[in-house]
Every structure is written in C-alpha cells, then in structure tokens.
PDB file of C-alpha atoms in Angstrom:
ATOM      1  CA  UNK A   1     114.220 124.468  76.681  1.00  0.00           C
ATOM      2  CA  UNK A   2     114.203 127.941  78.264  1.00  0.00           C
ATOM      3  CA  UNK A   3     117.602 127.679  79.468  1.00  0.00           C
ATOM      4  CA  UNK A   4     118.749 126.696  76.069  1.00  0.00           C
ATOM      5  CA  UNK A   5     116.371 129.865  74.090  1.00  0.00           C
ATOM      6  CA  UNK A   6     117.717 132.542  77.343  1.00  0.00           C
ATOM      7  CA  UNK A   7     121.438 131.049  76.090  1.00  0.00           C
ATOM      8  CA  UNK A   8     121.040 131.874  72.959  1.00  0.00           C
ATOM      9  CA  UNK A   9     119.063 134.661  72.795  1.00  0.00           C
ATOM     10  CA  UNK A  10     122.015 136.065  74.752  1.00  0.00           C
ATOM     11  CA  UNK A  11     124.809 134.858  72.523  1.00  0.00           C
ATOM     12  CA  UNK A  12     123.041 135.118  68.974  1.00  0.00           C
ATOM     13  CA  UNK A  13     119.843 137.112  69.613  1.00  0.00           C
ATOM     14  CA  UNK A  14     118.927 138.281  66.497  1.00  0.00           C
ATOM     15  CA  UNK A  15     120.489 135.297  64.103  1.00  0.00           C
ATOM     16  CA  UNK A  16     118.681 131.474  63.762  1.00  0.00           C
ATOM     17  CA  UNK A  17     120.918 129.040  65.809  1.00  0.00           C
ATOM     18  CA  UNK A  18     121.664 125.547  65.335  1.00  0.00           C
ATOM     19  CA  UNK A  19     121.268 123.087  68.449  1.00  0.00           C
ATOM     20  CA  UNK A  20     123.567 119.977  68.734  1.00  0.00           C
ATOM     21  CA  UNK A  21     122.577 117.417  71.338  1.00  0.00           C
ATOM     22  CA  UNK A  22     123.428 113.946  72.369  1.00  0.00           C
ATOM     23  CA  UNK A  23     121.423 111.606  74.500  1.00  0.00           C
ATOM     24  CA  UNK A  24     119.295 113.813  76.998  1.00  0.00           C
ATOM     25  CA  UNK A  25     120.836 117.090  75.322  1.00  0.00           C
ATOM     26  CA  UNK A  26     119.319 115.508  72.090  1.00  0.00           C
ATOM     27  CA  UNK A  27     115.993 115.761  73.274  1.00  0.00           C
ATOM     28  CA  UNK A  28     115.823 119.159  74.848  1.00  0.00           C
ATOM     29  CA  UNK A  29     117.079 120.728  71.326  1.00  0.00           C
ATOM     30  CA  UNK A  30     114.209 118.664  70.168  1.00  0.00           C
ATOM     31  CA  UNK A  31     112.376 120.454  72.461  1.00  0.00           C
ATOM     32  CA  UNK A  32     113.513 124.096  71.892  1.00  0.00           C
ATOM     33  CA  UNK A  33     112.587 123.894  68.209  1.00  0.00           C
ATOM     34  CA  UNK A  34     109.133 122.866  68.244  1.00  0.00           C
ATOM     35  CA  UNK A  35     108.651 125.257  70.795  1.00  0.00           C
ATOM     36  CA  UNK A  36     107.215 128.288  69.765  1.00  0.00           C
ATOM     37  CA  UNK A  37     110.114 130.211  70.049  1.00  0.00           C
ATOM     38  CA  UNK A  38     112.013 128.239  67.875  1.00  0.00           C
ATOM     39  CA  UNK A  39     109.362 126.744  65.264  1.00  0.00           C
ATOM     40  CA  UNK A  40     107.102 130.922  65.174  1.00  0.00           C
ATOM     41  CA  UNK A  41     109.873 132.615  66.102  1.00  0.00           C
ATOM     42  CA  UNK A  42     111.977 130.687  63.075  1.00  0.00           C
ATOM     43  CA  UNK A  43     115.452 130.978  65.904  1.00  0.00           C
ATOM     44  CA  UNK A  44     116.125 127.098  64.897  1.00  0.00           C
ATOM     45  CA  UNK A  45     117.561 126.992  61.713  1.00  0.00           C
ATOM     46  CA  UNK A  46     118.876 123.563  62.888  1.00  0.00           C
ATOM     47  CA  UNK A  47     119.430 120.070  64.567  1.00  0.00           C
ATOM     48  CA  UNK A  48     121.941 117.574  64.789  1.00  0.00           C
ATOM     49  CA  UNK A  49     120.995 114.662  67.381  1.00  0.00           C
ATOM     50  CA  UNK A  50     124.116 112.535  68.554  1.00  0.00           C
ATOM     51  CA  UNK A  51     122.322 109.096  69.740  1.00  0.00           C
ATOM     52  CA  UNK A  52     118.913 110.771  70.742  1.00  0.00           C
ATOM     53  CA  UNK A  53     117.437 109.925  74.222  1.00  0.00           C
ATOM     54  CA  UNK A  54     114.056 108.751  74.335  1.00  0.00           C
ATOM     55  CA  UNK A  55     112.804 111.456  77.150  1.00  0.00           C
ATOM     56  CA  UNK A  56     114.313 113.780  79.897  1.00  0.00           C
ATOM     57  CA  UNK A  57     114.785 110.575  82.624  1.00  0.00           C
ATOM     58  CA  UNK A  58     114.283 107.009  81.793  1.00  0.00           C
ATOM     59  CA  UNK A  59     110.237 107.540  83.309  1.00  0.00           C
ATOM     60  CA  UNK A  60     109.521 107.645  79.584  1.00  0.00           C
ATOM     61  CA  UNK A  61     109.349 103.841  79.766  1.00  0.00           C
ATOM     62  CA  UNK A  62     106.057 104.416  81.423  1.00  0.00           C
ATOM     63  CA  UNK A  63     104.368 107.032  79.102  1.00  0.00           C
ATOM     64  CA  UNK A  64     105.928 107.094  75.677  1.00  0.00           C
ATOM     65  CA  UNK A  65     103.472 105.370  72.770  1.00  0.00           C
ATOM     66  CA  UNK A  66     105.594 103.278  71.281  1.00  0.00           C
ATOM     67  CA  UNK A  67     106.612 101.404  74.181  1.00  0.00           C
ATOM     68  CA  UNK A  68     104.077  98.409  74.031  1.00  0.00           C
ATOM     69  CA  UNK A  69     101.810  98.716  76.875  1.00  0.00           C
ATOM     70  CA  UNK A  70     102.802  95.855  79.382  1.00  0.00           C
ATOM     71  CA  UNK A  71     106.200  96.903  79.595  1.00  0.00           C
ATOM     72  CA  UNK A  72     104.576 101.029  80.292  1.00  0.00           C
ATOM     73  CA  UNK A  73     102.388  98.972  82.945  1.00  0.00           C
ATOM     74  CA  UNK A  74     105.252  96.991  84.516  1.00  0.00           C
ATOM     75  CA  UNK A  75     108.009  99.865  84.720  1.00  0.00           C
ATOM     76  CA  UNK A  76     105.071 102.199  86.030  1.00  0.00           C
ATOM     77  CA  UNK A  77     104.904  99.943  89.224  1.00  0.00           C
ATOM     78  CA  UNK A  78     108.866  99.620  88.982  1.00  0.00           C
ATOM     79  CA  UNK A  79     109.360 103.632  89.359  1.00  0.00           C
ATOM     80  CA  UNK A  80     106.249 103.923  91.857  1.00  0.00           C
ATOM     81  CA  UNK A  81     108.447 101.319  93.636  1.00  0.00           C
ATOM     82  CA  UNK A  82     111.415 103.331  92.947  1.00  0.00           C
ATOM     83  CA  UNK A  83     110.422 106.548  93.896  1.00  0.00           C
ATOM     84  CA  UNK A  84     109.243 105.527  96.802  1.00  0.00           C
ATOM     85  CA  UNK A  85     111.962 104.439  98.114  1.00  0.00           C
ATOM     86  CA  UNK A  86     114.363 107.176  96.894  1.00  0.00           C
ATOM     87  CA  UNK A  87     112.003 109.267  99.081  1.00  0.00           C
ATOM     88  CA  UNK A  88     113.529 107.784 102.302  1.00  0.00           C
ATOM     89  CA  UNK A  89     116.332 110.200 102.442  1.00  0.00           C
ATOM     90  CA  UNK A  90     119.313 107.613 104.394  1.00  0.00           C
ATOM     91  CA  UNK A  91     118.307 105.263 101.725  1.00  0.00           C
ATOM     92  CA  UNK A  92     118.836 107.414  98.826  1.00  0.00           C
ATOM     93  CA  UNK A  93     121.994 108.441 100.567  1.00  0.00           C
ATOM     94  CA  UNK A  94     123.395 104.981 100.439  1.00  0.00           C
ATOM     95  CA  UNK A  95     122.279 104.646  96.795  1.00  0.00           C
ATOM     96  CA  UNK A  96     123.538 107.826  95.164  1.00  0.00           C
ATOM     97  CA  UNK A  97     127.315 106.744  97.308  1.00  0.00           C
ATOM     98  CA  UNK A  98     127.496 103.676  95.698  1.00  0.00           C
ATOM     99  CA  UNK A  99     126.864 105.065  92.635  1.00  0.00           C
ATOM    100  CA  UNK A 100     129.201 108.050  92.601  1.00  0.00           C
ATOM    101  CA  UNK A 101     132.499 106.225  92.956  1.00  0.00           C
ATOM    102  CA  UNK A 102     135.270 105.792  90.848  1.00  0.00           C
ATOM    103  CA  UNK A 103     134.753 101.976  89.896  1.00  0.00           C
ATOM    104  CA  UNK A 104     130.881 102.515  89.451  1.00  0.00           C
ATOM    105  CA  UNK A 105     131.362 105.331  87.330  1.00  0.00           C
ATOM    106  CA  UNK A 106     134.198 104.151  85.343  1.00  0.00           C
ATOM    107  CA  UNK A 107     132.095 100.902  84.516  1.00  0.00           C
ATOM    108  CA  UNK A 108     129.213 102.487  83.359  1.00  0.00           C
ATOM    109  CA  UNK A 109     131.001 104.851  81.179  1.00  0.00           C
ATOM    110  CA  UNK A 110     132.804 102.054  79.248  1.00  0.00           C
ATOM    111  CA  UNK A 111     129.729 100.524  78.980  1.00  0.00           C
ATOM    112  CA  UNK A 112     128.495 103.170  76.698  1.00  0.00           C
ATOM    113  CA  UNK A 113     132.052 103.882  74.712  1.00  0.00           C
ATOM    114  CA  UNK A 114     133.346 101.390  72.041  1.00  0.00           C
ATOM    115  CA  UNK A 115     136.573 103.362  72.302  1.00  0.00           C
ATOM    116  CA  UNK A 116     137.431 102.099  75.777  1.00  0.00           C
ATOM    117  CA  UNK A 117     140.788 104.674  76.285  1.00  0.00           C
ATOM    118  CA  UNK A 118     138.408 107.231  76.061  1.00  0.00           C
ATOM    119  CA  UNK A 119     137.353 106.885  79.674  1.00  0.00           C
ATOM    120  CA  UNK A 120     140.281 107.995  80.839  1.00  0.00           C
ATOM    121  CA  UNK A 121     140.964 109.439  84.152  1.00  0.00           C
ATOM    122  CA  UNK A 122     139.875 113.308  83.120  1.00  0.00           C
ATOM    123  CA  UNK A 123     136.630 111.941  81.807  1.00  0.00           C
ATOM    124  CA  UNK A 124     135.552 109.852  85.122  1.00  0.00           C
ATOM    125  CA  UNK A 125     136.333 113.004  87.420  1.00  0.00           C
ATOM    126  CA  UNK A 126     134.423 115.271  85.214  1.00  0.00           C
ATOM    127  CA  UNK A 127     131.407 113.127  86.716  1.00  0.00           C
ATOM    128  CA  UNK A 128     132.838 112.468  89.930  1.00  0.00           C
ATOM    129  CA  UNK A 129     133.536 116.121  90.608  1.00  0.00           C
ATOM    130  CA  UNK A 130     129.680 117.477  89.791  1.00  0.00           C
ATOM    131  CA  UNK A 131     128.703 114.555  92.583  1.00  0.00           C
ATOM    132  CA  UNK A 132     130.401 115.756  95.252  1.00  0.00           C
ATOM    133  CA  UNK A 133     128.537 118.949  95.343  1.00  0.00           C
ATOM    134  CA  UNK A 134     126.542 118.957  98.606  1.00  0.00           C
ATOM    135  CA  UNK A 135     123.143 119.539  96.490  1.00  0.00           C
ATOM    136  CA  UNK A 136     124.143 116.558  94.038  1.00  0.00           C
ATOM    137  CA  UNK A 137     121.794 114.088  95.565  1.00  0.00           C
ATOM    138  CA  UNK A 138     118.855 116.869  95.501  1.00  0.00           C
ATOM    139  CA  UNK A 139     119.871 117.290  91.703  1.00  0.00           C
ATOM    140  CA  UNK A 140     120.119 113.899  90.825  1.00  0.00           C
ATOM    141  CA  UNK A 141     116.347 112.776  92.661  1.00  0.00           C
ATOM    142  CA  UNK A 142     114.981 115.951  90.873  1.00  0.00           C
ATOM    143  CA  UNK A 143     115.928 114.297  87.655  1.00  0.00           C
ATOM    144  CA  UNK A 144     115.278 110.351  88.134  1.00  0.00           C
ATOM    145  CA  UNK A 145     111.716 111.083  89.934  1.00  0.00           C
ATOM    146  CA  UNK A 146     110.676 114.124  87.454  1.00  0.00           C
ATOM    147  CA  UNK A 147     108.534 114.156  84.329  1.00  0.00           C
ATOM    148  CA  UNK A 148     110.067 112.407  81.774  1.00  0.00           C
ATOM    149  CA  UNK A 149     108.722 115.174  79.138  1.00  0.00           C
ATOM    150  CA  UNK A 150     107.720 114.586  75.784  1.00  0.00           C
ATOM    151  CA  UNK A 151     109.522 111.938  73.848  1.00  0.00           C
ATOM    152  CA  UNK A 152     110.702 112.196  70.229  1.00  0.00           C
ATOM    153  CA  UNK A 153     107.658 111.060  68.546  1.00  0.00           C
ATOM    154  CA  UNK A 154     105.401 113.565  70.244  1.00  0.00           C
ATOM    155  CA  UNK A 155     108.315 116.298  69.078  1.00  0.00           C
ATOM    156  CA  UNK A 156     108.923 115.989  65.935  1.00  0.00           C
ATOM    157  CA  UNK A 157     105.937 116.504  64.282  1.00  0.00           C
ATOM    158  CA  UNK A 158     106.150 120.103  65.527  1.00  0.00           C
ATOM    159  CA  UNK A 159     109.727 120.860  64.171  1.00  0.00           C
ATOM    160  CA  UNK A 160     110.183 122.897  61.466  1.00  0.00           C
ATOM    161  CA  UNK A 161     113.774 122.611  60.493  1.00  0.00           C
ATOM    162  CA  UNK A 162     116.073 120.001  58.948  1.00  0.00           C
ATOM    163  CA  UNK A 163     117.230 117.665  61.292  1.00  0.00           C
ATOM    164  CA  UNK A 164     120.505 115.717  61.193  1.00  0.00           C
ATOM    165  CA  UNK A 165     120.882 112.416  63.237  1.00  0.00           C
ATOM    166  CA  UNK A 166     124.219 110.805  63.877  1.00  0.00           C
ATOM    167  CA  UNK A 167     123.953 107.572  65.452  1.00  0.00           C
ATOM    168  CA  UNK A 168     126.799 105.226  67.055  1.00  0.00           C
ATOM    169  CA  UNK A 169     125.914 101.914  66.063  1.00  0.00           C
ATOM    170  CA  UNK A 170     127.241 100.205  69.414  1.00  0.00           C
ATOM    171  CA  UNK A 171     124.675 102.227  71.664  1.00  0.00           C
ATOM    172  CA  UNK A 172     123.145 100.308  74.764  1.00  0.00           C
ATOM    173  CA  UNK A 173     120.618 103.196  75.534  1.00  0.00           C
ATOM    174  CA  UNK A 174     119.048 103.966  72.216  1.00  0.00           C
ATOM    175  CA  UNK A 175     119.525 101.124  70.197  1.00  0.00           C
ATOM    176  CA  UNK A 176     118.785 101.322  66.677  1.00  0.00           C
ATOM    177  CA  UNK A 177     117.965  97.722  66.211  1.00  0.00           C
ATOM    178  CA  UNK A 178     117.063  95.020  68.379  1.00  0.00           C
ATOM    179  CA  UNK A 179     114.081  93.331  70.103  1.00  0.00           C
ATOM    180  CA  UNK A 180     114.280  97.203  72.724  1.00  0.00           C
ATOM    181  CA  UNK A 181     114.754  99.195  69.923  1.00  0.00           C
ATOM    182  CA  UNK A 182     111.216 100.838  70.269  1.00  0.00           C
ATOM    183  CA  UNK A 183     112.430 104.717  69.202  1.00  0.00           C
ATOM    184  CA  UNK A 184     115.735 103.615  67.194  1.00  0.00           C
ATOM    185  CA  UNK A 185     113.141 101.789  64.501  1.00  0.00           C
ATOM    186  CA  UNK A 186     111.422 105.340  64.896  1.00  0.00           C
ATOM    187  CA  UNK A 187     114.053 107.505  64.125  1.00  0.00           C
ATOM    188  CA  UNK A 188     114.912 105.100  61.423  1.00  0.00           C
ATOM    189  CA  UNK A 189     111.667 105.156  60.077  1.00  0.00           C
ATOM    190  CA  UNK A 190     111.961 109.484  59.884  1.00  0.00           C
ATOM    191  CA  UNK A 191     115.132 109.323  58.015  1.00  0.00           C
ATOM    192  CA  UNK A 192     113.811 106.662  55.956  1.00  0.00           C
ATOM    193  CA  UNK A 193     110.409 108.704  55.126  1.00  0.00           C
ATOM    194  CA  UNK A 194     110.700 109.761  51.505  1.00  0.00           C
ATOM    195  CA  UNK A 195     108.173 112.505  52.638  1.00  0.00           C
ATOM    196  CA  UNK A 196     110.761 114.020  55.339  1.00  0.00           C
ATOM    197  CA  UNK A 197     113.531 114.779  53.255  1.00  0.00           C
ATOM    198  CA  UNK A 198     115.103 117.156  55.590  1.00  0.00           C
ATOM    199  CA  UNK A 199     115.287 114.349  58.213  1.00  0.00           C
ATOM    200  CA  UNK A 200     118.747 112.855  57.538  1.00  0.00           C
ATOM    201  CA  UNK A 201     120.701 109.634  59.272  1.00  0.00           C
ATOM    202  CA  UNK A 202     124.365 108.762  59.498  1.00  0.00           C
ATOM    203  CA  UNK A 203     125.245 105.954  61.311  1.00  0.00           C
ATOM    204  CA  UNK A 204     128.850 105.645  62.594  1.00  0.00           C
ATOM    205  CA  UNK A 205     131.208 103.254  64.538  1.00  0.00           C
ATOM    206  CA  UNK A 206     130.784 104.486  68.212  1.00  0.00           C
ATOM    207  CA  UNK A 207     128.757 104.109  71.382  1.00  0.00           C
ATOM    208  CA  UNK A 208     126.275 106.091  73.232  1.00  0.00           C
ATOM    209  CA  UNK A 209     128.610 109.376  73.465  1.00  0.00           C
ATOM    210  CA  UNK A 210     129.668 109.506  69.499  1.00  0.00           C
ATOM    211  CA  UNK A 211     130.684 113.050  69.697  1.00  0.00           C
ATOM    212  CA  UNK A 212     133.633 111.754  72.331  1.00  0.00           C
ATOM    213  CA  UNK A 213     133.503 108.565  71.579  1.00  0.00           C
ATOM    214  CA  UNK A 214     134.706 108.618  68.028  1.00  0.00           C
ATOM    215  CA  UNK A 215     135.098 112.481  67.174  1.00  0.00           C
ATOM    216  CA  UNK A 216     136.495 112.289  63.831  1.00  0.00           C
ATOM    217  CA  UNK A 217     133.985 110.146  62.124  1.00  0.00           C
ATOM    218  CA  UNK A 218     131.282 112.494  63.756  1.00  0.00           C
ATOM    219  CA  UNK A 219     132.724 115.612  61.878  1.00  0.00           C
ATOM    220  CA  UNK A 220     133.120 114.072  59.269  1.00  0.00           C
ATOM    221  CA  UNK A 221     128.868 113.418  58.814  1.00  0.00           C
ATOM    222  CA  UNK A 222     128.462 116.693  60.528  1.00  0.00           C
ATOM    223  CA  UNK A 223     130.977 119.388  58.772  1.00  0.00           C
ATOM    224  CA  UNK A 224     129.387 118.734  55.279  1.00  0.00           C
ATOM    225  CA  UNK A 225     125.626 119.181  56.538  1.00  0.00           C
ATOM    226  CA  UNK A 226     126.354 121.953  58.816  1.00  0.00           C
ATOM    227  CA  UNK A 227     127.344 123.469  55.355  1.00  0.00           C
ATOM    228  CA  UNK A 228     124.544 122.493  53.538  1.00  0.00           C
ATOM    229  CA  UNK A 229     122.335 124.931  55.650  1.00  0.00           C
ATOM    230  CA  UNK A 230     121.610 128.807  54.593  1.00  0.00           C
ATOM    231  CA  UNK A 231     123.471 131.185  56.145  1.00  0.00           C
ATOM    232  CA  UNK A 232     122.419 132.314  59.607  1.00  0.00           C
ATOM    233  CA  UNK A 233     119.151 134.701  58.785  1.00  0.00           C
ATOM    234  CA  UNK A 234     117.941 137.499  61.371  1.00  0.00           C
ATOM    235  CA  UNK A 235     115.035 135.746  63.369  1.00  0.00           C
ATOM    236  CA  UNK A 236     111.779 136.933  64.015  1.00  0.00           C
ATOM    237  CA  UNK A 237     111.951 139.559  66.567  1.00  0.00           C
ATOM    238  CA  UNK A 238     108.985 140.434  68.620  1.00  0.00           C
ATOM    239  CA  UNK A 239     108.095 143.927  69.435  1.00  0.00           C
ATOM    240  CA  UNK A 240     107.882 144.503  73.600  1.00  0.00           C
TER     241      UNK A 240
END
C-alpha cells in the first residue's frame, strides 16, 4: 500500500485517485484506502475490485475469520510443512523449475481463463520472462512464506469510498458460490447490504483475470460507474 500511495502521490498528488485491482492487486487497493492516507487523507475517491483475492498469499487460509476453524487448523500445519521445506534452498530450487516452465504455466493460466485463446503465447512469456530473473526464486519465497495481511473482511469496514466489484463468474480462486466460497458469499453479502449502498456487484462471463479475460463486458460494468463518481477533488494535503 505504500508503493501504490508513493505512485500516486507522484502522478496525481494533489487530486483523489481511483484504484483498480484484480485478484492480489484487488486487495492491496483495499488496503490503500482504509489506510489513513487514503480514508483521512480522502486520496481514494474510488475502487473497482476485478475477482478480489482473499489476502496477499494464500496463508490467509490459516488466519482469515471466515474460514471455519478446522480447515485454519489443518492448512496452518500444511504451510508450517510447507515452509519448511521451501527453506531447504536445492529443494525450493527444484520446485520453483518445475513450476516456471512453459507447460506448467500455460496450464495454470487456462485454468483461470474461460476464454482459452487468451493465453496465448505473449501472455505465458510475460510470466515466464519475470522468472528467469536470478532473484525470482528470492521474490517468489518472500511472497508464498510472508504474512498473508489483512483479508477483505477486516478491510472494508475501514473504507470510506464507493466500491465497485466485478466478478467473473467462472473463477476457481475466489468463487462466488460453492461449498469454498467462504469470502465470495462475503462480498455478496456487501453488495447485497441495503445499508452499503455504495458497495456495488456486477457479475460477468469470465474467469479469474476478467479484465483480460473478457475485456469488453468488463468496460462495459466499469465505464458507466467510473462516471457515476464526482469529479476528481484536491485531497487533503498535509502541511510539512
């Protein structure tokens, strides 16, 4: 959430912004605008979440409140399992190879797209490429053994703006409906709340990745709420 404030204090300093995020990127706008600096500073005027993520790494499995508590108790043994062995560096070399291949990665992207020509060749080396980086395995422990954060629930309590969620209804990782559907029935539930009217859901045909995934019907929900919002206003400005 400081990267994302430094960014934009750099680009729009003195104007409220508008975050867009999907999956992971959903969460840390989440995060940015019930920080201070976007709730008391007023810089969020803003959110649309593409297909939320539930936390920063999938470690929210062992924390978050509305995952029942055996399953927080079972994956909390799974990821001291986990990151135990990720910590034995020629192992977690042998992992993160298998992973990063072509195959592997075109797999799991078409896993999470309904609109299967959209993992196309440019799309699977925009991944590959980042992994190939000497530090990549440093990067990628950092993030799978970290601190999941604070998930949704916790955030938006403490967010002041309206909030736009557009949801691909074909979505593996943050299912809205379904027997693991702990946080889609949640963010449901928000755009449901009668009380929340700024708290908004549009559900379109698409996977995980709606914003690539099916790019058209996305605009189409986004465009006419983006416009919908008062102008940019100057935001609060504190003296040094």
């Amino acid at each position: 959430q400081e990267l994302v404030a430094e960014f934009c204090d750099d680009i729009a300093r003195d104007q409220t912004v508008i975050l867009i995020g999907n999956s992971v990127g959903g969460t840390v706008a989440l995060c940015a605008a019930a920080s201070r600096w976007g709730r008391e500073m007023r810089r969020v005027g803003g959110v649309v979440l593409l297909n939320c993520g539930a936390g920063m790494n999938s470690k929210f499995l062992t924390s978050a409140r509305l995952i029942p508590l055996g399953f927080r108790l079972f994956f909390s043994l799974f990821f001291a399992v986990f990151d135990l062995l990720v910590s034995i560096r020629p192992l977690a070399e042998l992992g993160f190879k298998s992973l990063a291949t072509r195959e592997t990665v075109t797999q799991a992207l078409q896993g999470v797209y309904v609109n299967k020509d959209a993992v196309d060749d440019e799309l699977v080396d925009s991944v590959l490429e980042p992994a190939a980086d000497p530090a990549a395995l440093d990067v990628f422990l950092k993030v799978f053994t970290g601190d999941p954060g604070k998930s949704p629930d916790e955030l938006f309590p403490a967010v002041a703006c309206p909030v736009k969620m557009i949801w691909g209804d074909d979505d593996p990782v943050t299912p809205l409906d379904g027997a693991a559907a702990y946080f889609g029935r949640y963010f449901c539930g928000l755009a449901e709340d009668p009380q929340q009217p700024d708290i908004t859901m549009d559900i379109i045909h698409a996977g995980h990745v709606p914003q690539d995934d099916s790019p058209d019907a996305v605009h189409d929900k986004m465009l006419p709420w983006l416009a919908t919002l008062p102008p940019a206003a100057p935001a609060k400005v504190e003296a040094p």
